[in-house]
mmCIF file of C-alpha atoms and ligand atoms in Angstrom:
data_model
loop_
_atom_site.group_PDB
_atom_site.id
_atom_site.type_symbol
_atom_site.label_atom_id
_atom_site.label_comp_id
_atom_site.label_asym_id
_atom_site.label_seq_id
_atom_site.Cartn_x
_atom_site.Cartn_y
_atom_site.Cartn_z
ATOM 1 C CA UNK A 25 37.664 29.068 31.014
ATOM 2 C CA UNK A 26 36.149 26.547 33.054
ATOM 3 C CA UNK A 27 32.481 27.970 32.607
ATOM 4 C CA UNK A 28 33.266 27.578 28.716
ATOM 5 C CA UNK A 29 33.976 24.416 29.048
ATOM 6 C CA UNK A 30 31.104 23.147 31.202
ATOM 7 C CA UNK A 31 28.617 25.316 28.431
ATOM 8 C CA UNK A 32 30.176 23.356 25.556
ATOM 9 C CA UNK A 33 29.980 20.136 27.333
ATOM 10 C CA UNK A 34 25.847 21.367 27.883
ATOM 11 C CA UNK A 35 25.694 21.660 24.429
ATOM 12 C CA UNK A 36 27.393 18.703 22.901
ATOM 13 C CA UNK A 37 25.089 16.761 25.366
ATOM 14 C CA UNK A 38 21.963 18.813 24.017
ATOM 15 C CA UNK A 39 22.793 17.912 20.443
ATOM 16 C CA UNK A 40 23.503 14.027 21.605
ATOM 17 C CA UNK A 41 19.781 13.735 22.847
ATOM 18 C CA UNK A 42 17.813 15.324 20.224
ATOM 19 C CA UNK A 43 20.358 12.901 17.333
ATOM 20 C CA UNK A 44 19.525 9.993 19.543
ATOM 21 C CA UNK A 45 15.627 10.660 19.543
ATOM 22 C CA UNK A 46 15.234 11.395 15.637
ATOM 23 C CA UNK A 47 17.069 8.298 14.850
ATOM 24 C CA UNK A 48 15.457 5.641 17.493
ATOM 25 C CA UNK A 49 14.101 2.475 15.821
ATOM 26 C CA UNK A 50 12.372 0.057 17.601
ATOM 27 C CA UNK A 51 8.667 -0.348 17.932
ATOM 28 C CA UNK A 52 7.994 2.751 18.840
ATOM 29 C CA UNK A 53 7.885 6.503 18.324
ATOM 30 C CA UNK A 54 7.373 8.853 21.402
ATOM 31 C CA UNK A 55 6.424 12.192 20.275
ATOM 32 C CA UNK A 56 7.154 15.385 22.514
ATOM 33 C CA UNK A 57 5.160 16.262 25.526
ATOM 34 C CA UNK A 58 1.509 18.055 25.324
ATOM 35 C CA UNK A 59 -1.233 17.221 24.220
ATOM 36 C CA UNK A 60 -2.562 15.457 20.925
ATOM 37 C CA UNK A 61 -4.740 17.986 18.499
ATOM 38 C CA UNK A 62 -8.084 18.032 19.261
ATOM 39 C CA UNK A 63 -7.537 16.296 23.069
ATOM 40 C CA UNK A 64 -6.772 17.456 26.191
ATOM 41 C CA UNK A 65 -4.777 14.726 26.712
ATOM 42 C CA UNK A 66 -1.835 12.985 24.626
ATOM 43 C CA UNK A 67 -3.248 9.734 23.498
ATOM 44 C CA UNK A 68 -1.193 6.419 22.438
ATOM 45 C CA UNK A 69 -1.671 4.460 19.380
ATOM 46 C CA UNK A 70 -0.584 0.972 18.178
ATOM 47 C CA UNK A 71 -0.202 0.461 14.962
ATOM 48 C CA UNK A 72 0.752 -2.845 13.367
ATOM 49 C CA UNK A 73 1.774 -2.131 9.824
ATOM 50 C CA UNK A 74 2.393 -5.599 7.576
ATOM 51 C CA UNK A 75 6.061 -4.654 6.724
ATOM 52 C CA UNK A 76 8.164 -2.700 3.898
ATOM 53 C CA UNK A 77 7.739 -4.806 0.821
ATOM 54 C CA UNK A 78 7.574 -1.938 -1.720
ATOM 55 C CA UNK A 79 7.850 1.553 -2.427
ATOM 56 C CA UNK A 80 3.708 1.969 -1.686
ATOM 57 C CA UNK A 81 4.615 0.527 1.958
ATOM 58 C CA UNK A 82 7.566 2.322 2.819
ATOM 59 C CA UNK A 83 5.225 5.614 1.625
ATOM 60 C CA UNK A 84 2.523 4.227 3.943
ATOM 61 C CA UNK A 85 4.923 3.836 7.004
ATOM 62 C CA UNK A 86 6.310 7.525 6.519
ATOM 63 C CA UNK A 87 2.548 9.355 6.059
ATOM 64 C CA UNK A 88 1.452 7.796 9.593
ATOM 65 C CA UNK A 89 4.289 8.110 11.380
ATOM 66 C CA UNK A 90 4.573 11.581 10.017
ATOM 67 C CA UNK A 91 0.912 12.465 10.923
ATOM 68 C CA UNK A 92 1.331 10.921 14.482
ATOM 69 C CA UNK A 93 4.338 13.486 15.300
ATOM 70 C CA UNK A 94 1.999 16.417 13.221
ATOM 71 C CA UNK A 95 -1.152 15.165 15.945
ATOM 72 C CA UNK A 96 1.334 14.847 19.084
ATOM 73 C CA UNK A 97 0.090 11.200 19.121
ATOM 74 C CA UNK A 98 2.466 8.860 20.711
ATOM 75 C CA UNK A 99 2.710 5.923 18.387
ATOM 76 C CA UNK A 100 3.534 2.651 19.073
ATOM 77 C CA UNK A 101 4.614 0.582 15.529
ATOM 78 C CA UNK A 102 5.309 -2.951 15.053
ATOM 79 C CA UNK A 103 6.662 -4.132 11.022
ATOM 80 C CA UNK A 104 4.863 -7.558 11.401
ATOM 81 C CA UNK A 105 7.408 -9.061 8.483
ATOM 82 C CA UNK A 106 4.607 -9.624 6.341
ATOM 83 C CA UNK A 107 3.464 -12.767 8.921
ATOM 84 C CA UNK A 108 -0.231 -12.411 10.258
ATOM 85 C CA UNK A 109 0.605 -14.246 13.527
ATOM 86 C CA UNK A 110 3.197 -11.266 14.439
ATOM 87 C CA UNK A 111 -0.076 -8.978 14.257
ATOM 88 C CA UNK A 112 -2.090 -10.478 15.936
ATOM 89 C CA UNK A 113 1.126 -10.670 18.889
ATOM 90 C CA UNK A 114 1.942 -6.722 18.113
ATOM 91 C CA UNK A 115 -2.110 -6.109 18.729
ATOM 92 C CA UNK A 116 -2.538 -8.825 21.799
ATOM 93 C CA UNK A 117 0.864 -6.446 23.557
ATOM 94 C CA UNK A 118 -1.329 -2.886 22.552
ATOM 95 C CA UNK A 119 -4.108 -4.433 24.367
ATOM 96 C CA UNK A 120 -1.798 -5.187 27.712
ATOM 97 C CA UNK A 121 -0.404 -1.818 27.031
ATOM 98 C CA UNK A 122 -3.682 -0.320 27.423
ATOM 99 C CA UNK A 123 -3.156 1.928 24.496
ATOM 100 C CA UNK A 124 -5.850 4.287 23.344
ATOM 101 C CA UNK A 125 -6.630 3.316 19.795
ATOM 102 C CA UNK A 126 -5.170 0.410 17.351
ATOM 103 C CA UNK A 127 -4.588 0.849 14.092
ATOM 104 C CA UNK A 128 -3.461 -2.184 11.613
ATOM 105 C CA UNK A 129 -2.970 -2.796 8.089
ATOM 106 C CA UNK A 130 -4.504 -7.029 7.459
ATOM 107 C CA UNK A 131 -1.882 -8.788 5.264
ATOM 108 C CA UNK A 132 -4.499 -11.056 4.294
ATOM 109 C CA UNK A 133 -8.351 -10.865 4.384
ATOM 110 C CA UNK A 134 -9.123 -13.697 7.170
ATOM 111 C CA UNK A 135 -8.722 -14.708 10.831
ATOM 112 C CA UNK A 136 -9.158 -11.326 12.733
ATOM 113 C CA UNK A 137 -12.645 -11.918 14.312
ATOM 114 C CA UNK A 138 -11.089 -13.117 17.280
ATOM 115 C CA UNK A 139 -8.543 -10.729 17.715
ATOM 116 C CA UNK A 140 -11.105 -7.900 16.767
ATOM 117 C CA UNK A 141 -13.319 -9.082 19.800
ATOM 118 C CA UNK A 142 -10.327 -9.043 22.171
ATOM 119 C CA UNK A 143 -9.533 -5.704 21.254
ATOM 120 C CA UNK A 144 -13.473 -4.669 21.454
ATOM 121 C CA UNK A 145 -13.711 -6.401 24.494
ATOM 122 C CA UNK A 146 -10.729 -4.127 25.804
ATOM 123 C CA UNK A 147 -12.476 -1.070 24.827
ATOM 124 C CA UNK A 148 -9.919 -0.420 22.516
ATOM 125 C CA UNK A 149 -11.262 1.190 19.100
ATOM 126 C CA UNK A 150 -9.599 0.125 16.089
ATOM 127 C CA UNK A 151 -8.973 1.365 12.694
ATOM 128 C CA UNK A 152 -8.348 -0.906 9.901
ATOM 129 C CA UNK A 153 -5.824 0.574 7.426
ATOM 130 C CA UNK A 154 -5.344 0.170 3.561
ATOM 131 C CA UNK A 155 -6.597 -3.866 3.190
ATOM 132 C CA UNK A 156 -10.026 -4.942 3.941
ATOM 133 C CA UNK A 157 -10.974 -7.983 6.414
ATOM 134 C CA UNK A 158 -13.346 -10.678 6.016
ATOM 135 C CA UNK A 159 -15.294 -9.784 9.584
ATOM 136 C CA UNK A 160 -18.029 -8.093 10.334
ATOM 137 C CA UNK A 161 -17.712 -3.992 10.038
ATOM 138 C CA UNK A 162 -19.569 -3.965 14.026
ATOM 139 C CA UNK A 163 -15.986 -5.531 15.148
ATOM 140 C CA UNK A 164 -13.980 -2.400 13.878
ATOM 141 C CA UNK A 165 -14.808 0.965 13.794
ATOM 142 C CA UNK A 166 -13.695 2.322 10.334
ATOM 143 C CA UNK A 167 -11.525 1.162 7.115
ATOM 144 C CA UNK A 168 -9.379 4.016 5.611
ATOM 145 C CA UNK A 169 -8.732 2.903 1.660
ATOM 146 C CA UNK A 170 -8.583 2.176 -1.511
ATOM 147 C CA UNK A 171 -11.564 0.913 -3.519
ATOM 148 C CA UNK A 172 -9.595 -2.058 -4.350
ATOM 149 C CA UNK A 173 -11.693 -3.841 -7.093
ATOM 150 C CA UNK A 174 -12.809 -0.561 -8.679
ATOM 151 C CA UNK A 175 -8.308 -0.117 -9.489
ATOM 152 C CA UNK A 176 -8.778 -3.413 -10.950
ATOM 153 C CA UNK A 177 -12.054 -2.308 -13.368
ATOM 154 C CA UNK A 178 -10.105 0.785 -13.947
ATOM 155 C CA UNK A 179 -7.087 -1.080 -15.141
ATOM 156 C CA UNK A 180 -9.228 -3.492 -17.033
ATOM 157 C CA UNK A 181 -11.077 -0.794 -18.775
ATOM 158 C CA UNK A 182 -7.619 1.077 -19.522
ATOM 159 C CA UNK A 183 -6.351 -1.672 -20.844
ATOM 160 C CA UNK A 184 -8.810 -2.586 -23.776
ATOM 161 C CA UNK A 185 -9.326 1.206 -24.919
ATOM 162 C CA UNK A 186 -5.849 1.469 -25.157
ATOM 163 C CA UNK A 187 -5.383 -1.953 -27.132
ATOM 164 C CA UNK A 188 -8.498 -0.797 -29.674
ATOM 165 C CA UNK A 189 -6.838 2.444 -29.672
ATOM 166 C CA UNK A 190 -3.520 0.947 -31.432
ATOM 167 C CA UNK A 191 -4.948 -1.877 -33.381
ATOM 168 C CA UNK A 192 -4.415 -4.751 -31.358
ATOM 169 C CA UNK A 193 -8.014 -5.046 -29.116
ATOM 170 C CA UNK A 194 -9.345 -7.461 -31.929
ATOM 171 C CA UNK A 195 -6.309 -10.434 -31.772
ATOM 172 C CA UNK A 196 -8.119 -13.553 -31.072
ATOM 173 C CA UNK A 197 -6.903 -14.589 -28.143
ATOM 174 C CA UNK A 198 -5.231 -11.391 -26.578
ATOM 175 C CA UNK A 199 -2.762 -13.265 -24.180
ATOM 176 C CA UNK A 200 -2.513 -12.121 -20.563
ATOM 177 C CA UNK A 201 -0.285 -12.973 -17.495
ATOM 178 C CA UNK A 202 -0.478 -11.765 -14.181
ATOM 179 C CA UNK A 203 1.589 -10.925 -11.489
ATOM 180 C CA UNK A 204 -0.321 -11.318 -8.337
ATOM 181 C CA UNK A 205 0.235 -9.356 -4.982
ATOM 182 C CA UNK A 206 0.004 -11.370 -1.507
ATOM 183 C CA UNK A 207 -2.446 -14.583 -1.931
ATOM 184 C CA UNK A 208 -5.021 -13.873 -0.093
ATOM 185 C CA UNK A 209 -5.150 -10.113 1.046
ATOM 186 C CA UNK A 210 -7.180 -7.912 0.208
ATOM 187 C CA UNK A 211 -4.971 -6.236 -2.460
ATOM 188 C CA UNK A 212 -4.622 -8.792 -4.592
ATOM 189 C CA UNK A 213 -8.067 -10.567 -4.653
ATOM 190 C CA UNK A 214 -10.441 -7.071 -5.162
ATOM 191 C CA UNK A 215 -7.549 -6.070 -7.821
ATOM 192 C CA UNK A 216 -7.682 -9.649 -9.611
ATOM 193 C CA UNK A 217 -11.958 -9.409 -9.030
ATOM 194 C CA UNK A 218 -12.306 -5.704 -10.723
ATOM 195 C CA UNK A 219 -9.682 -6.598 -13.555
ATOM 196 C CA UNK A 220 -11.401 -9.982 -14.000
ATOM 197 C CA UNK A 221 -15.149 -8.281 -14.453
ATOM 198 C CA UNK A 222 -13.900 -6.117 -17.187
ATOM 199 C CA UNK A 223 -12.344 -8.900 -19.370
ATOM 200 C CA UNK A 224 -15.083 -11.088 -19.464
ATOM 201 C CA UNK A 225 -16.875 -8.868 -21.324
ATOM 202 C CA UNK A 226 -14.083 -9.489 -24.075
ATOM 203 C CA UNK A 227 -13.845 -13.070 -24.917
ATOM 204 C CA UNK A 228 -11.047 -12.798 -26.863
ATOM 205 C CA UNK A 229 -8.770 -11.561 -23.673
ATOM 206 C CA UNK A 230 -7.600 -14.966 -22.476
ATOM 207 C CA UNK A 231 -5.211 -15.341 -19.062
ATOM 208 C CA UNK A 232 -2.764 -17.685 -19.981
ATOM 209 C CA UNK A 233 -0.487 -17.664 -16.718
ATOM 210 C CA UNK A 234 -1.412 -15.871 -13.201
ATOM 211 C CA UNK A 235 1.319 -16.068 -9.897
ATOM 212 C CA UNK A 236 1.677 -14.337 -7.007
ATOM 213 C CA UNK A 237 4.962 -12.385 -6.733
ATOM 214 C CA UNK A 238 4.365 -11.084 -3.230
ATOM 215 C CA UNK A 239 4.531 -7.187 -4.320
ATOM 216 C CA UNK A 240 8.308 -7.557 -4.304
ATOM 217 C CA UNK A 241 10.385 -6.176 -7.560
ATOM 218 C CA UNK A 242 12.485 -9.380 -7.313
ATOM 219 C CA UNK A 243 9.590 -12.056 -6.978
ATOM 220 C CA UNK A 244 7.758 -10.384 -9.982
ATOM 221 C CA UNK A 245 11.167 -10.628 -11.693
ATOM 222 C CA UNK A 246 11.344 -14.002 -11.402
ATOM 223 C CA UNK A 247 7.998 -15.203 -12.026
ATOM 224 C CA UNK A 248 7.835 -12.628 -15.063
ATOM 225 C CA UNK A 249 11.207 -14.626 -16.219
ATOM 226 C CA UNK A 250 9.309 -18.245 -15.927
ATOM 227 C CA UNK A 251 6.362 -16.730 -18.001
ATOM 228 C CA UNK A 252 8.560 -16.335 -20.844
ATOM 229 C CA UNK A 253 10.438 -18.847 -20.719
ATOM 230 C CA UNK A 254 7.034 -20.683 -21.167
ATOM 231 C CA UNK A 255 5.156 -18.248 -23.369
ATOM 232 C CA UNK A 256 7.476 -15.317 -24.185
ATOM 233 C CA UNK A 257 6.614 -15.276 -27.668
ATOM 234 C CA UNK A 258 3.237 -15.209 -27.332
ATOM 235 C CA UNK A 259 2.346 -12.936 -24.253
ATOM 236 C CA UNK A 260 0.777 -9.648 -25.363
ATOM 237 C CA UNK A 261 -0.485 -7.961 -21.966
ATOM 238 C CA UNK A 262 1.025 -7.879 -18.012
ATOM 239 C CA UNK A 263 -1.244 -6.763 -15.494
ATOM 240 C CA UNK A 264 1.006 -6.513 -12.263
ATOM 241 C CA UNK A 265 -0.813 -5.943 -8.792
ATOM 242 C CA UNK A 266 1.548 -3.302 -7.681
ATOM 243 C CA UNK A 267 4.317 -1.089 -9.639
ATOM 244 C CA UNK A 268 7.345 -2.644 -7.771
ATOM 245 C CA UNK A 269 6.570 -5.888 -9.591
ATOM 246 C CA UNK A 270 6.078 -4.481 -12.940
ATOM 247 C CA UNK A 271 9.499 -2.670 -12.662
ATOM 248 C CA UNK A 272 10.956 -6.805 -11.739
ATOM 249 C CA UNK A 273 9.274 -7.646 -14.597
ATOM 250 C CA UNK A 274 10.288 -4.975 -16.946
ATOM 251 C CA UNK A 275 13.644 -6.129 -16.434
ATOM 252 C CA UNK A 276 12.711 -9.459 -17.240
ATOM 253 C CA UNK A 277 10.822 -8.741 -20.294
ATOM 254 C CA UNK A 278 14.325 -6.534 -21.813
ATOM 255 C CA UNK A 279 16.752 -9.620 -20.871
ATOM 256 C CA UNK A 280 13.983 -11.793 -22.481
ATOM 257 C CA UNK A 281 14.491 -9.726 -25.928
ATOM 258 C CA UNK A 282 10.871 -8.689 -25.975
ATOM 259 C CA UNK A 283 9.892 -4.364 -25.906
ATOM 260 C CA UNK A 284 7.765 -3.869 -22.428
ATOM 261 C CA UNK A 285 5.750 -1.136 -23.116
ATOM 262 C CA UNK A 286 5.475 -2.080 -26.853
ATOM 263 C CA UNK A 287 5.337 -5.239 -27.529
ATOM 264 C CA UNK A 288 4.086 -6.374 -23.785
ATOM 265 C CA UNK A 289 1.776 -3.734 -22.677
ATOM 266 C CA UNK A 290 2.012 -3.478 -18.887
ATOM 267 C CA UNK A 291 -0.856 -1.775 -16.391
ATOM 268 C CA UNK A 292 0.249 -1.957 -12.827
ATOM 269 C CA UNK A 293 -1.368 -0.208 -9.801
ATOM 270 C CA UNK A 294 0.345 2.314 -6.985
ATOM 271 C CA UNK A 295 1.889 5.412 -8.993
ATOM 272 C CA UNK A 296 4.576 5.464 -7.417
ATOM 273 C CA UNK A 297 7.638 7.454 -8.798
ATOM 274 C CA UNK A 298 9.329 4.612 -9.829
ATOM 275 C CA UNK A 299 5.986 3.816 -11.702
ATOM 276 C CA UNK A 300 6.271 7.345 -13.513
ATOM 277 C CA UNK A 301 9.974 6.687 -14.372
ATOM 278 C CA UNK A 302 9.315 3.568 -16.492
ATOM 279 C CA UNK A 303 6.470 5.352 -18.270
ATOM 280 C CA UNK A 304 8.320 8.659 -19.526
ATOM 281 C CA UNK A 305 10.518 6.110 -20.457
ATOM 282 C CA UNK A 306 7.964 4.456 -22.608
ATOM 283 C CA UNK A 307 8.538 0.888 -20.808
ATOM 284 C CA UNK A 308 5.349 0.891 -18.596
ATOM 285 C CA UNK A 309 2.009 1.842 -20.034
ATOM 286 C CA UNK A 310 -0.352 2.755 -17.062
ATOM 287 C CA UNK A 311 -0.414 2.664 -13.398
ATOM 288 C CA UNK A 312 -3.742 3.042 -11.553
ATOM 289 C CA UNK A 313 -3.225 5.453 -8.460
ATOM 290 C CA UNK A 314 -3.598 3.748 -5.087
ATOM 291 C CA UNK A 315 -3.056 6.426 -2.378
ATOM 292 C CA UNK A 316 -0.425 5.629 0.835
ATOM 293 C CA UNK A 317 -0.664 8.515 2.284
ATOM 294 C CA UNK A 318 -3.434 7.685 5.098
ATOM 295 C CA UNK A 319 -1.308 8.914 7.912
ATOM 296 C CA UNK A 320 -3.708 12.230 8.633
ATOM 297 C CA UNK A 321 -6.540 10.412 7.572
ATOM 298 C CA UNK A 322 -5.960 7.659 10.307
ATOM 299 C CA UNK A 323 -4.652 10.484 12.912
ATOM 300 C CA UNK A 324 -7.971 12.468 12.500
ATOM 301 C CA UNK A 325 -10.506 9.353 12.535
ATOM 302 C CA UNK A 326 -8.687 8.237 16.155
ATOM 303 C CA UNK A 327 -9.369 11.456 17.407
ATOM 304 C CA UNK A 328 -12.617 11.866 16.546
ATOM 305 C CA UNK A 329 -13.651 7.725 17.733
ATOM 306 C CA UNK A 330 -12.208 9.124 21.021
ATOM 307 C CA UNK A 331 -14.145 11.970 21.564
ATOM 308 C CA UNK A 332 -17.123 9.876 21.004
ATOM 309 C CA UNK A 333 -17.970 11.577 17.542
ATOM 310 C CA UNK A 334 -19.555 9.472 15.031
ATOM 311 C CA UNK A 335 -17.118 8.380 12.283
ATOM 312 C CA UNK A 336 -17.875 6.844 8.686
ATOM 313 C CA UNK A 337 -17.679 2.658 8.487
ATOM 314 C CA UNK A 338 -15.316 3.366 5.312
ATOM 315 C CA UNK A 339 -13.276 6.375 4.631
ATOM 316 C CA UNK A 340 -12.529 6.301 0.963
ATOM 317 C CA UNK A 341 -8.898 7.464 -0.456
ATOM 318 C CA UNK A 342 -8.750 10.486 -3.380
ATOM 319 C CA UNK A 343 -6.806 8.189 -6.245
ATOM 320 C CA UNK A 344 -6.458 9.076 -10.094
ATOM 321 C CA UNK A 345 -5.109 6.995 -13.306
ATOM 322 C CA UNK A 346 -1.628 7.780 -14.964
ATOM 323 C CA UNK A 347 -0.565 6.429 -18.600
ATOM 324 C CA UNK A 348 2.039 7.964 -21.203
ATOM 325 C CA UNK A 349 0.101 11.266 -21.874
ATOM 326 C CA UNK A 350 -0.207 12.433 -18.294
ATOM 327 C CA UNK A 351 2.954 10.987 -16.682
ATOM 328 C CA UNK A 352 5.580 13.297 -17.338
ATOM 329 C CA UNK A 353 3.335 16.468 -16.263
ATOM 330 C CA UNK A 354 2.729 14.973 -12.864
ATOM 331 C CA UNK A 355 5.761 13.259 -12.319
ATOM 332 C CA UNK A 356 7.721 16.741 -10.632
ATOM 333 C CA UNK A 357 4.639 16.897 -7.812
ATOM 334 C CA UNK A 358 4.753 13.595 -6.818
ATOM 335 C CA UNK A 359 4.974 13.334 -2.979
ATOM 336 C CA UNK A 360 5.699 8.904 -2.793
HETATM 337 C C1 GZL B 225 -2.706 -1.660 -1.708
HETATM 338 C C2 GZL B 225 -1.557 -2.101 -0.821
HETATM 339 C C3 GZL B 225 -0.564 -2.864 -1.613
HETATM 340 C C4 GZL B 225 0.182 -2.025 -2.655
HETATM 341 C C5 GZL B 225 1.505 -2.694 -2.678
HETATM 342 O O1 GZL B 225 -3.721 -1.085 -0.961
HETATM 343 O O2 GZL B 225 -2.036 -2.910 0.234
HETATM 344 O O3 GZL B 225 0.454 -3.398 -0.753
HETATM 345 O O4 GZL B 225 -0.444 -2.010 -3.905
HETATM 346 C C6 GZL B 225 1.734 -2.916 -1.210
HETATM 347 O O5 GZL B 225 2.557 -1.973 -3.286
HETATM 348 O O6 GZL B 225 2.767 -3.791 -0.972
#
């Protein structure tokens, strides 16, 4: 009797631990013992990721923290909030930690020189993730993304075959708005640039309003709602830096009165499901893939900076184009 007891004890015990460990928060995420693929050591990683504003960054967080339990990597994460100056802290505390490698995703475009010597002048490689910055490529060792601008020419050129396709491309002007992501990363200004090229070919395609709603549903939402309440009737196209605003504005555009998807025709950028949701339901026209899933991407490149192997300056992400015709047949496989 008292042997069964002491097992079951064992074993409730057992089952506490392993609970505990899949569900700690916190800035970190300890994988098991051993050693990290491709090592003969387990190495540690920082990562400072900009926060969980959208569906793209919650997809973002999951692929590398996935990947870093897949390499045996133990990672260190810090959600900066979306504020640059908790980066740069996160990064500063991985440099006293003496980690291995640093990884971090720039909110914006400017002011990591200094923090990118620090970190250089540690010894500590770093990887920048997803956003660009405006520093020299001799301070980091690699970017893994997006061709940012090239979305936006892809949008832009989506956009007017589509509108010659059902009549409207020759309306003089073609009004535009825009929904902006984060002023001043990366995102937003490359996605603004490549849209911008294409539409100045077409004089007649005039931007009549242009915000930032932050890449949040309910910012877009709300500046969508003060675009029509100033030009409602007349707004013909939405270009929204990132799906989760489009859907905000969506909502908008129905309370407003006005068709999205018919009457406003909407290109956004991500693909994520909720992207493919509005557009089998004929409310968004066309989201141009941006791809989150850089955790193995990131997890291989750290390995192979540490083992002294030479590693591309830019590591470019596999991304497509979805509209109304293609949607619904890839909608099913869709892993964010
Ligand atoms: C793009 C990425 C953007 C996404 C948004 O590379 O930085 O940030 O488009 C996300 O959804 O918030």
């Amino acid at each position: 009797m008292k042997k069964r007891v002491i097992f079951s004890l064992m074993a409730i015990m057992l089952i506490a631990m392993t609970v505990g460990s899949a569900f700690a928060g916190g800035s970190s995420q300890q994988s098991s013992g051993g050693v990290t693929r491709g090592m003969d050591r387990k190495i540690v990683m920082g990562y400072s990721q900009i926060g969980a504003e959208s569906e793209w960054r919650t997809a973002c967080t999951n692929s590398v923290k996935a990947a870093a339990t897949d390499w045996n990597i133990d990672l260190r994460f810090s959600d900066a909030q979306q504020k640059q100056e908790n980066q740069l802290q996160a990064i500063r505390s991985f440099i006293q930690q003496k980690v291995d490698v640093i990884a971090f995703t720039p909110v914006v475009s400017t002011g990591w020189e200094a923090i990118l010597q620090e970190c250089k002048d540690a010894g500590i490689p770093t990887i920048c993730v997803d956003r660009t910055v405006d520093a020299p490529n001799t301070l980091y060792n690699t970017y893994i993304g997006s061709d940012i601008k090239e979305e936006g020419r892809k949008a832009g050129r989506w956009l007017v075959e589509y509108m010659n396709k059902i009549g409207r491309g020759s309306k003089n002007p073609v009004n535009v708005v825009e929904l902006q992501g984060t002023v001043g990363s990366a995102a937003a200004t490359d996605r603004q640039s490549g849209i911008m090229e294409i539409l100045a070919q077409y004089p007649n395609y005039k931007v009549i309003k242009s915000q930032t709603g932050n890449f949040t549903r309910s910012e877009g939402k709300q500046v969508m709602e003060a675009f029509l309440k100033s030009d409602g009737d007349i707004i013909d196209v939405l270009f929204a830096h990132n799906d989760d605003m489009a859907i905000g504005a969506i909502q908008a555009i129905e309370e407003y009165g006005r068709k999205p998807g018919t009457d406003i025709i909407i290109v956004s950028f991500d693909a994520v499901k909720g992207a493919f949701e509005a557009m089998i339901a004929g409310k968004l026209n066309a989201s141009i893939e941006c791809n989150p899933l850089l955790g193995p991407q990131i997890m291989d490149a750290a390995v192979r900076i540490l083992k002294g192997e030479r590693v591309e300056k830019w590591i470019a992400s596999e991304e497509g184009q979805y509209d109304q015709t293609n949607a619904a047949a890839a909608y099913p496989s869709r892993q964010y």
